[in-house]
Structures are given as C-alpha cells and as structure tokens.
PDB file of C-alpha atoms in Angstrom:
ATOM      1  CA  UNK A 152      29.551-150.007  92.221  1.00 57.00           C
ATOM      2  CA  UNK A 153      30.353-148.986  88.870  1.00 66.00           C
ATOM      3  CA  UNK A 154      28.373-145.908  86.811  1.00 62.00           C
ATOM      4  CA  UNK A 155      25.689-147.782  84.848  1.00 70.00           C
ATOM      5  CA  UNK A 156      25.752-143.610  83.048  1.00 78.00           C
ATOM      6  CA  UNK A 157      25.192-144.997  79.236  1.00 81.00           C
ATOM      7  CA  UNK A 158      26.654-143.440  76.850  1.00 81.00           C
ATOM      8  CA  UNK A 159      25.759-140.192  75.767  1.00 82.00           C
ATOM      9  CA  UNK A 160      25.082-141.450  71.617  1.00 84.00           C
ATOM     10  CA  UNK A 161      21.495-141.894  71.960  1.00 81.00           C
ATOM     11  CA  UNK A 162      21.766-145.502  69.723  1.00 85.00           C
ATOM     12  CA  UNK A 163      24.037-146.630  72.097  1.00 87.00           C
ATOM     13  CA  UNK A 164      23.632-149.486  74.836  1.00 84.00           C
ATOM     14  CA  UNK A 165      27.483-149.202  75.910  1.00 82.00           C
ATOM     15  CA  UNK A 166      28.297-147.888  79.198  1.00 84.00           C
ATOM     16  CA  UNK A 167      30.192-144.716  79.682  1.00 85.00           C
ATOM     17  CA  UNK A 168      33.273-145.295  80.593  1.00 87.00           C
ATOM     18  CA  UNK A 169      35.556-144.010  83.564  1.00 86.00           C
ATOM     19  CA  UNK A 170      36.420-140.837  84.056  1.00 83.00           C
ATOM     20  CA  UNK A 171      39.383-139.371  86.039  1.00 84.00           C
ATOM     21  CA  UNK A 172      39.483-135.517  88.035  1.00 81.00           C
ATOM     22  CA  UNK A 173      42.794-133.362  88.100  1.00 79.00           C
ATOM     23  CA  UNK A 174      44.109-135.288  91.039  1.00 80.00           C
ATOM     24  CA  UNK A 175      43.539-139.095  88.775  1.00 80.00           C
ATOM     25  CA  UNK A 176      40.870-140.193  91.051  1.00 83.00           C
ATOM     26  CA  UNK A 177      37.780-141.919  89.818  1.00 85.00           C
ATOM     27  CA  UNK A 178      34.765-139.418  89.344  1.00 80.00           C
ATOM     28  CA  UNK A 179      31.482-140.741  90.687  1.00 69.00           C
ATOM     29  CA  UNK A 180      29.364-139.153  88.520  1.00 64.00           C
ATOM     30  CA  UNK A 181      30.132-140.441  85.043  1.00 64.00           C
ATOM     31  CA  UNK A 182      28.644-138.420  81.923  1.00 69.00           C
ATOM     32  CA  UNK A 183      30.497-139.411  78.984  1.00 81.00           C
ATOM     33  CA  UNK A 184      30.550-141.523  76.438  1.00 84.00           C
ATOM     34  CA  UNK A 185      31.796-145.390  75.946  1.00 84.00           C
ATOM     35  CA  UNK A 186      35.444-146.462  74.719  1.00 84.00           C
ATOM     36  CA  UNK A 187      34.582-147.186  71.627  1.00 84.00           C
ATOM     37  CA  UNK A 188      32.386-143.400  70.979  1.00 83.00           C
ATOM     38  CA  UNK A 189      34.762-141.426  72.857  1.00 83.00           C
ATOM     39  CA  UNK A 190      37.644-139.372  71.133  1.00 77.00           C
ATOM     40  CA  UNK A 191      40.082-139.504  73.561  1.00 78.00           C
ATOM     41  CA  UNK A 192      39.041-143.312  74.400  1.00 72.00           C
ATOM     42  CA  UNK A 193      42.287-144.514  74.014  1.00 82.00           C
ATOM     43  CA  UNK A 194      44.182-141.425  76.444  1.00 85.00           C
ATOM     44  CA  UNK A 195      41.159-142.775  78.674  1.00 85.00           C
ATOM     45  CA  UNK A 196      42.207-146.318  78.185  1.00 90.00           C
ATOM     46  CA  UNK A 197      45.893-145.609  79.443  1.00 91.00           C
ATOM     47  CA  UNK A 198      44.428-143.207  82.247  1.00 90.00           C
ATOM     48  CA  UNK A 199      42.688-146.458  83.134  1.00 93.00           C
ATOM     49  CA  UNK A 200      45.843-148.577  82.801  1.00 94.00           C
ATOM     50  CA  UNK A 201      47.804-146.621  84.521  1.00 93.00           C
ATOM     51  CA  UNK A 202      45.709-145.884  87.364  1.00 94.00           C
ATOM     52  CA  UNK A 203      45.628-149.879  88.022  1.00 96.00           C
ATOM     53  CA  UNK A 204      48.800-149.863  88.051  1.00 95.00           C
ATOM     54  CA  UNK A 205      49.493-146.916  90.688  1.00 93.00           C
ATOM     55  CA  UNK A 206      46.867-147.986  93.027  1.00 94.00           C
ATOM     56  CA  UNK A 207      46.719-151.886  95.432  1.00 96.00           C
ATOM     57  CA  UNK A 208      43.046-150.914  95.686  1.00 96.00           C
ATOM     58  CA  UNK A 209      40.462-150.497  92.543  1.00 95.00           C
ATOM     59  CA  UNK A 210      36.851-149.708  93.590  1.00 94.00           C
ATOM     60  CA  UNK A 211      34.084-149.176  90.886  1.00 91.00           C
ATOM     61  CA  UNK A 212      35.984-149.010  87.877  1.00 93.00           C
ATOM     62  CA  UNK A 213      34.194-148.978  84.260  1.00 92.00           C
ATOM     63  CA  UNK A 214      36.602-149.879  81.822  1.00 93.00           C
ATOM     64  CA  UNK A 215      34.694-152.004  79.488  1.00 91.00           C
ATOM     65  CA  UNK A 216      36.469-152.830  75.678  1.00 93.00           C
ATOM     66  CA  UNK A 217      39.643-151.958  77.193  1.00 94.00           C
ATOM     67  CA  UNK A 218      43.212-153.537  76.219  1.00 96.00           C
ATOM     68  CA  UNK A 219      45.372-154.410  78.361  1.00 97.00           C
ATOM     69  CA  UNK A 220      48.820-155.881  77.689  1.00 97.00           C
ATOM     70  CA  UNK A 221      51.920-156.751  79.915  1.00 97.00           C
ATOM     71  CA  UNK A 222      50.884-155.491  82.833  1.00 97.00           C
ATOM     72  CA  UNK A 223      51.901-157.288  86.310  1.00 97.00           C
ATOM     73  CA  UNK A 224      48.367-156.406  88.751  1.00 97.00           C
ATOM     74  CA  UNK A 225      49.745-158.954  90.697  1.00 98.00           C
ATOM     75  CA  UNK A 226      48.392-158.681  94.792  1.00 98.00           C
ATOM     76  CA  UNK A 227      46.116-156.018  93.918  1.00 98.00           C
ATOM     77  CA  UNK A 228      42.167-156.243  94.747  1.00 98.00           C
ATOM     78  CA  UNK A 229      39.504-155.434  92.207  1.00 97.00           C
ATOM     79  CA  UNK A 230      35.811-154.140  94.340  1.00 97.00           C
ATOM     80  CA  UNK A 231      33.062-153.359  91.855  1.00 95.00           C
ATOM     81  CA  UNK A 232      34.195-153.008  88.315  1.00 95.00           C
ATOM     82  CA  UNK A 233      33.390-153.809  84.982  1.00 94.00           C
ATOM     83  CA  UNK A 234      35.427-155.288  82.890  1.00 96.00           C
ATOM     84  CA  UNK A 235      33.316-156.113  79.545  1.00 95.00           C
ATOM     85  CA  UNK A 236      34.395-156.869  76.024  1.00 96.00           C
ATOM     86  CA  UNK A 237      37.895-156.499  77.375  1.00 97.00           C
ATOM     87  CA  UNK A 238      40.996-158.261  75.959  1.00 97.00           C
ATOM     88  CA  UNK A 239      43.932-159.436  78.689  1.00 98.00           C
ATOM     89  CA  UNK A 240      47.003-160.551  77.143  1.00 98.00           C
ATOM     90  CA  UNK A 241      50.149-161.608  78.932  1.00 98.00           C
ATOM     91  CA  UNK A 242      49.069-160.394  82.165  1.00 98.00           C
ATOM     92  CA  UNK A 243      50.132-161.335  85.486  1.00 98.00           C
ATOM     93  CA  UNK A 244      47.707-161.069  87.985  1.00 97.00           C
ATOM     94  CA  UNK A 245      49.060-164.013  90.559  1.00 98.00           C
ATOM     95  CA  UNK A 246      47.901-163.593  94.309  1.00 98.00           C
ATOM     96  CA  UNK A 247      45.346-160.689  93.473  1.00 98.00           C
ATOM     97  CA  UNK A 248      41.764-160.632  95.041  1.00 98.00           C
ATOM     98  CA  UNK A 249      38.255-159.687  93.433  1.00 98.00           C
ATOM     99  CA  UNK A 250      34.442-159.676  95.022  1.00 97.00           C
ATOM    100  CA  UNK A 251      31.620-158.056  92.539  1.00 97.00           C
ATOM    101  CA  UNK A 252      33.627-157.885  89.078  1.00 97.00           C
ATOM    102  CA  UNK A 253      32.372-158.433  85.231  1.00 97.00           C
ATOM    103  CA  UNK A 254      34.464-159.345  82.818  1.00 98.00           C
ATOM    104  CA  UNK A 255      31.603-161.046  80.450  1.00 97.00           C
ATOM    105  CA  UNK A 256      32.770-161.781  76.764  1.00 97.00           C
ATOM    106  CA  UNK A 257      36.431-160.880  77.445  1.00 98.00           C
ATOM    107  CA  UNK A 258      39.501-162.126  75.908  1.00 98.00           C
ATOM    108  CA  UNK A 259      42.421-164.104  78.368  1.00 98.00           C
ATOM    109  CA  UNK A 260      45.375-164.940  76.463  1.00 98.00           C
ATOM    110  CA  UNK A 261      48.869-166.296  78.014  1.00 98.00           C
ATOM    111  CA  UNK A 262      47.452-165.227  81.621  1.00 98.00           C
ATOM    112  CA  UNK A 263      49.130-166.325  84.704  1.00 98.00           C
ATOM    113  CA  UNK A 264      46.408-166.103  87.858  1.00 98.00           C
ATOM    114  CA  UNK A 265      47.904-168.046  90.329  1.00 98.00           C
ATOM    115  CA  UNK A 266      46.837-168.114  93.867  1.00 98.00           C
ATOM    116  CA  UNK A 267      43.670-165.609  92.798  1.00 98.00           C
ATOM    117  CA  UNK A 268      40.752-165.354  95.335  1.00 98.00           C
ATOM    118  CA  UNK A 269      38.168-164.405  93.255  1.00 98.00           C
ATOM    119  CA  UNK A 270      34.385-164.659  94.304  1.00 98.00           C
ATOM    120  CA  UNK A 271      30.924-163.294  93.156  1.00 98.00           C
ATOM    121  CA  UNK A 272      32.546-162.676  89.844  1.00 98.00           C
ATOM    122  CA  UNK A 273      31.213-163.175  86.375  1.00 98.00           C
ATOM    123  CA  UNK A 274      33.257-164.335  83.144  1.00 98.00           C
ATOM    124  CA  UNK A 275      30.063-165.001  80.825  1.00 98.00           C
ATOM    125  CA  UNK A 276      30.988-165.835  77.459  1.00 98.00           C
ATOM    126  CA  UNK A 277      34.712-165.151  78.075  1.00 98.00           C
ATOM    127  CA  UNK A 278      37.722-166.635  75.964  1.00 98.00           C
ATOM    128  CA  UNK A 279      40.496-168.548  77.859  1.00 98.00           C
ATOM    129  CA  UNK A 280      43.490-169.149  75.978  1.00 98.00           C
ATOM    130  CA  UNK A 281      46.805-170.211  77.550  1.00 98.00           C
ATOM    131  CA  UNK A 282      45.621-169.204  81.222  1.00 98.00           C
ATOM    132  CA  UNK A 283      47.049-170.310  84.521  1.00 98.00           C
ATOM    133  CA  UNK A 284      44.463-169.818  87.586  1.00 98.00           C
ATOM    134  CA  UNK A 285      46.199-172.750  90.068  1.00 98.00           C
ATOM    135  CA  UNK A 286      45.515-173.164  93.314  1.00 98.00           C
ATOM    136  CA  UNK A 287      42.898-170.010  93.122  1.00 98.00           C
ATOM    137  CA  UNK A 288      39.772-169.927  95.213  1.00 98.00           C
ATOM    138  CA  UNK A 289      37.167-168.903  92.396  1.00 98.00           C
ATOM    139  CA  UNK A 290      33.843-169.598  94.374  1.00 98.00           C
ATOM    140  CA  UNK A 291      29.853-168.601  93.261  1.00 98.00           C
ATOM    141  CA  UNK A 292      31.435-167.366  90.408  1.00 98.00           C
ATOM    142  CA  UNK A 293      29.902-167.258  86.497  1.00 98.00           C
ATOM    143  CA  UNK A 294      31.784-168.640  84.023  1.00 98.00           C
ATOM    144  CA  UNK A 295      28.446-169.656  82.088  1.00 98.00           C
ATOM    145  CA  UNK A 296      29.280-170.027  78.282  1.00 97.00           C
ATOM    146  CA  UNK A 297      33.123-169.894  78.150  1.00 98.00           C
ATOM    147  CA  UNK A 298      35.640-171.287  76.043  1.00 98.00           C
ATOM    148  CA  UNK A 299      38.950-173.039  77.703  1.00 98.00           C
ATOM    149  CA  UNK A 300      41.709-174.188  75.776  1.00 97.00           C
ATOM    150  CA  UNK A 301      44.990-175.124  76.918  1.00 97.00           C
ATOM    151  CA  UNK A 302      44.398-173.950  80.436  1.00 98.00           C
ATOM    152  CA  UNK A 303      44.836-175.192  84.043  1.00 98.00           C
ATOM    153  CA  UNK A 304      42.998-174.763  86.918  1.00 98.00           C
ATOM    154  CA  UNK A 305      44.310-177.565  89.432  1.00 98.00           C
ATOM    155  CA  UNK A 306      44.390-177.139  93.110  1.00 98.00           C
ATOM    156  CA  UNK A 307      41.493-174.806  92.974  1.00 98.00           C
ATOM    157  CA  UNK A 308      38.080-174.300  94.675  1.00 98.00           C
ATOM    158  CA  UNK A 309      35.225-174.227  92.422  1.00 98.00           C
ATOM    159  CA  UNK A 310      32.540-174.673  95.338  1.00 98.00           C
ATOM    160  CA  UNK A 311      29.128-173.566  93.692  1.00 97.00           C
ATOM    161  CA  UNK A 312      30.275-171.658  90.988  1.00 98.00           C
ATOM    162  CA  UNK A 313      28.301-172.293  86.908  1.00 97.00           C
ATOM    163  CA  UNK A 314      30.410-173.613  84.158  1.00 97.00           C
ATOM    164  CA  UNK A 315      26.775-174.623  82.128  1.00 96.00           C
ATOM    165  CA  UNK A 316      27.243-174.464  78.210  1.00 95.00           C
ATOM    166  CA  UNK A 317      30.651-173.944  78.366  1.00 97.00           C
ATOM    167  CA  UNK A 318      33.235-175.815  76.305  1.00 96.00           C
ATOM    168  CA  UNK A 319      36.753-177.307  77.637  1.00 97.00           C
ATOM    169  CA  UNK A 320      39.627-178.567  75.076  1.00 96.00           C
ATOM    170  CA  UNK A 321      43.028-179.768  76.772  1.00 96.00           C
ATOM    171  CA  UNK A 322      42.088-178.000  80.101  1.00 97.00           C
ATOM    172  CA  UNK A 323      43.588-179.306  83.809  1.00 97.00           C
ATOM    173  CA  UNK A 324      41.357-179.054  86.533  1.00 97.00           C
ATOM    174  CA  UNK A 325      42.895-182.115  88.966  1.00 97.00           C
ATOM    175  CA  UNK A 326      42.940-181.930  93.143  1.00 98.00           C
ATOM    176  CA  UNK A 327      39.956-179.180  92.750  1.00 97.00           C
ATOM    177  CA  UNK A 328      37.516-178.458  94.631  1.00 98.00           C
ATOM    178  CA  UNK A 329      33.951-178.728  92.592  1.00 96.00           C
ATOM    179  CA  UNK A 330      30.922-179.479  95.100  1.00 96.00           C
ATOM    180  CA  UNK A 331      28.298-177.751  93.826  1.00 95.00           C
ATOM    181  CA  UNK A 332      29.779-176.910  90.544  1.00 96.00           C
ATOM    182  CA  UNK A 333      27.944-177.035  87.806  1.00 95.00           C
ATOM    183  CA  UNK A 334      28.493-178.233  84.200  1.00 94.00           C
ATOM    184  CA  UNK A 335      25.151-178.384  82.682  1.00 92.00           C
ATOM    185  CA  UNK A 336      25.316-178.975  78.773  1.00 91.00           C
ATOM    186  CA  UNK A 337      29.309-178.653  79.153  1.00 93.00           C
ATOM    187  CA  UNK A 338      30.879-179.620  76.462  1.00 93.00           C
ATOM    188  CA  UNK A 339      34.493-181.506  77.286  1.00 92.00           C
ATOM    189  CA  UNK A 340      37.769-182.977  75.538  1.00 94.00           C
ATOM    190  CA  UNK A 341      40.946-184.219  77.266  1.00 95.00           C
ATOM    191  CA  UNK A 342      39.838-182.206  80.930  1.00 95.00           C
ATOM    192  CA  UNK A 343      41.666-183.982  83.805  1.00 95.00           C
ATOM    193  CA  UNK A 344      39.610-183.925  86.936  1.00 95.00           C
ATOM    194  CA  UNK A 345      42.331-186.345  88.719  1.00 96.00           C
ATOM    195  CA  UNK A 346      41.889-186.036  92.456  1.00 96.00           C
ATOM    196  CA  UNK A 347      38.886-183.697  92.089  1.00 96.00           C
ATOM    197  CA  UNK A 348      35.624-184.797  93.680  1.00 95.00           C
ATOM    198  CA  UNK A 349      33.751-185.035  90.595  1.00 93.00           C
ATOM    199  CA  UNK A 350      31.162-186.968  92.242  1.00 92.00           C
ATOM    200  CA  UNK A 351      30.064-183.858  94.236  1.00 94.00           C
ATOM    201  CA  UNK A 352      29.659-181.763  90.590  1.00 94.00           C
ATOM    202  CA  UNK A 353      26.201-181.117  88.933  1.00 91.00           C
ATOM    203  CA  UNK A 354      27.361-182.751  85.860  1.00 82.00           C
ATOM    204  CA  UNK A 355      24.496-182.698  83.481  1.00 69.00           C
ATOM    205  CA  UNK A 356      20.775-182.691  83.625  1.00 61.00           C
ATOM    206  CA  UNK A 357      20.445-185.885  81.431  1.00 55.00           C
ATOM    207  CA  UNK A 358      23.845-187.276  82.881  1.00 46.00           C
ATOM    208  CA  UNK A 359      25.242-187.251  79.823  1.00 43.00           C
ATOM    209  CA  UNK A 360      29.275-185.992  79.108  1.00 43.00           C
ATOM    210  CA  UNK A 361      29.480-184.270  75.427  1.00 45.00           C
ATOM    211  CA  UNK A 362      32.416-184.814  73.318  1.00 44.00           C
ATOM    212  CA  UNK A 363      33.561-182.539  70.682  1.00 42.00           C
ATOM    213  CA  UNK A 364      34.285-183.648  66.814  1.00 42.00           C
ATOM    214  CA  UNK A 365      36.984-182.692  65.180  1.00 41.00           C
ATOM    215  CA  UNK A 366      36.178-180.688  62.846  1.00 44.00           C
ATOM    216  CA  UNK A 367      33.732-178.948  65.458  1.00 50.00           C
ATOM    217  CA  UNK A 368      36.801-177.765  67.610  1.00 47.00           C
ATOM    218  CA  UNK A 369      38.728-176.814  64.222  1.00 48.00           C
ATOM    219  CA  UNK A 370      35.998-174.243  63.657  1.00 51.00           C
ATOM    220  CA  UNK A 371      35.135-173.486  68.029  1.00 51.00           C
ATOM    221  CA  UNK A 372      39.333-172.810  68.108  1.00 49.00           C
ATOM    222  CA  UNK A 373      39.095-170.441  64.487  1.00 53.00           C
ATOM    223  CA  UNK A 374      36.474-168.385  66.608  1.00 55.00           C
ATOM    224  CA  UNK A 375      38.871-167.973  69.425  1.00 50.00           C
ATOM    225  CA  UNK A 376      41.786-167.013  67.159  1.00 49.00           C
ATOM    226  CA  UNK A 377      40.244-164.307  65.457  1.00 51.00           C
TER     227      UNK A 377
END
C-alpha cells in the first residue's frame, strides 16, 4: 500500500508524495512534504511521471495533486497507488490493469482507457470529460459523486459498482453489465443504456429518475471546466 505519512507541515492533512532513491526506486519510508508544500514539487512530479513511463508495474506510488498530460500508459499495471486530486489530460491508458488504487476528486479530460481491467478502485468525486472506457471491466469500484460529460462506457462490466449521486450528461453505456450496479440519487440526462441489463441495476431507493434542468446543467458544466 502507498505510504500514509502526512506532510511535514503541521496543519496540512495531505499525504507526502513519493520520493525515490539514487537508483530511481520508490522509498518504502516517506518522510517529506505533499506536492503543494514541497519546494521540489515539480521535480518530484517529473520523477513520478518518468517512473511510470519506465516501469511496467507500479506499486505503492503516492502521486496526489500531480498533473499528467500527453502520456501513454497502455498495458501497465498499478497496485495500491494514490492519485487523489490529480489531473489527467490526453492520457492513453488502453489495456491497463489496476487494483486498489485511489483517484478521488481527480479530473480526466480527453482520455482513452479502452479494454482496461480496474477492480476495487475509487474515483469518488472525480470529473470525466470526453473520456472513453469502452470494453473495460470496471468491477467493485466506487464512482460515487462523479460527474461525466460526453463520455463512453460501452461494452463495460460494472458488476457491483456504485454511482451514488453521480451526474451523467450525454453518456453512452450501451451493452453493459449492470448487475448490482447502484445508481442511487444519480442525475442522468441523455444517457443510453441500450442492450444493457438495466433491470438488474439498482436505480434509486424511490425508483425515481432525476433529470437536469438546462440551468442546472450549465452551472454544473461551468464548474467542470474551471
């Protein structure tokens, strides 16, 4: 698991980002600062990006608040990594495998994750804009409170995954396995579930479908684009 050591700044609750030894390996014991308070934050950010580029299997990486852009991470494996509050722009991550990774409150823009295998991971509170997950196994994951705009999840397996209080606008979820998939209190506008087994999904405690008004939608999209 990634290190749970807090930032050295006493009042800061963020975790220290990963440090590396002289051979470029992740130090098992972290005793430093978070990305925001580290004077070498940009340098460590580049070290983290380079580490991901040069390793096929990434274990225990703590990269919270780091920005990733124009990177191909296809066919890589991630285990027990922390990517909370990260931003991902124009990332190609096809055929990746992930287990027990955390992406809470992150942003994904113009990203491709075709045929991925992501299990026991959390994306709570994250934003997805023009993201593609077509043909992926997304099982036992936490997507609670996410906002998704113009994205595709066609042919995905969402067995026992949660979308509680999620917001979807112009999203394709065609031919998906939705068995035990939970959509409590979600908001869905222009979402296609064609050929998906929606009868086996848990849509809402009250059996209601909520729709976004035009004004509410505009407000939400403006927040995503900030």
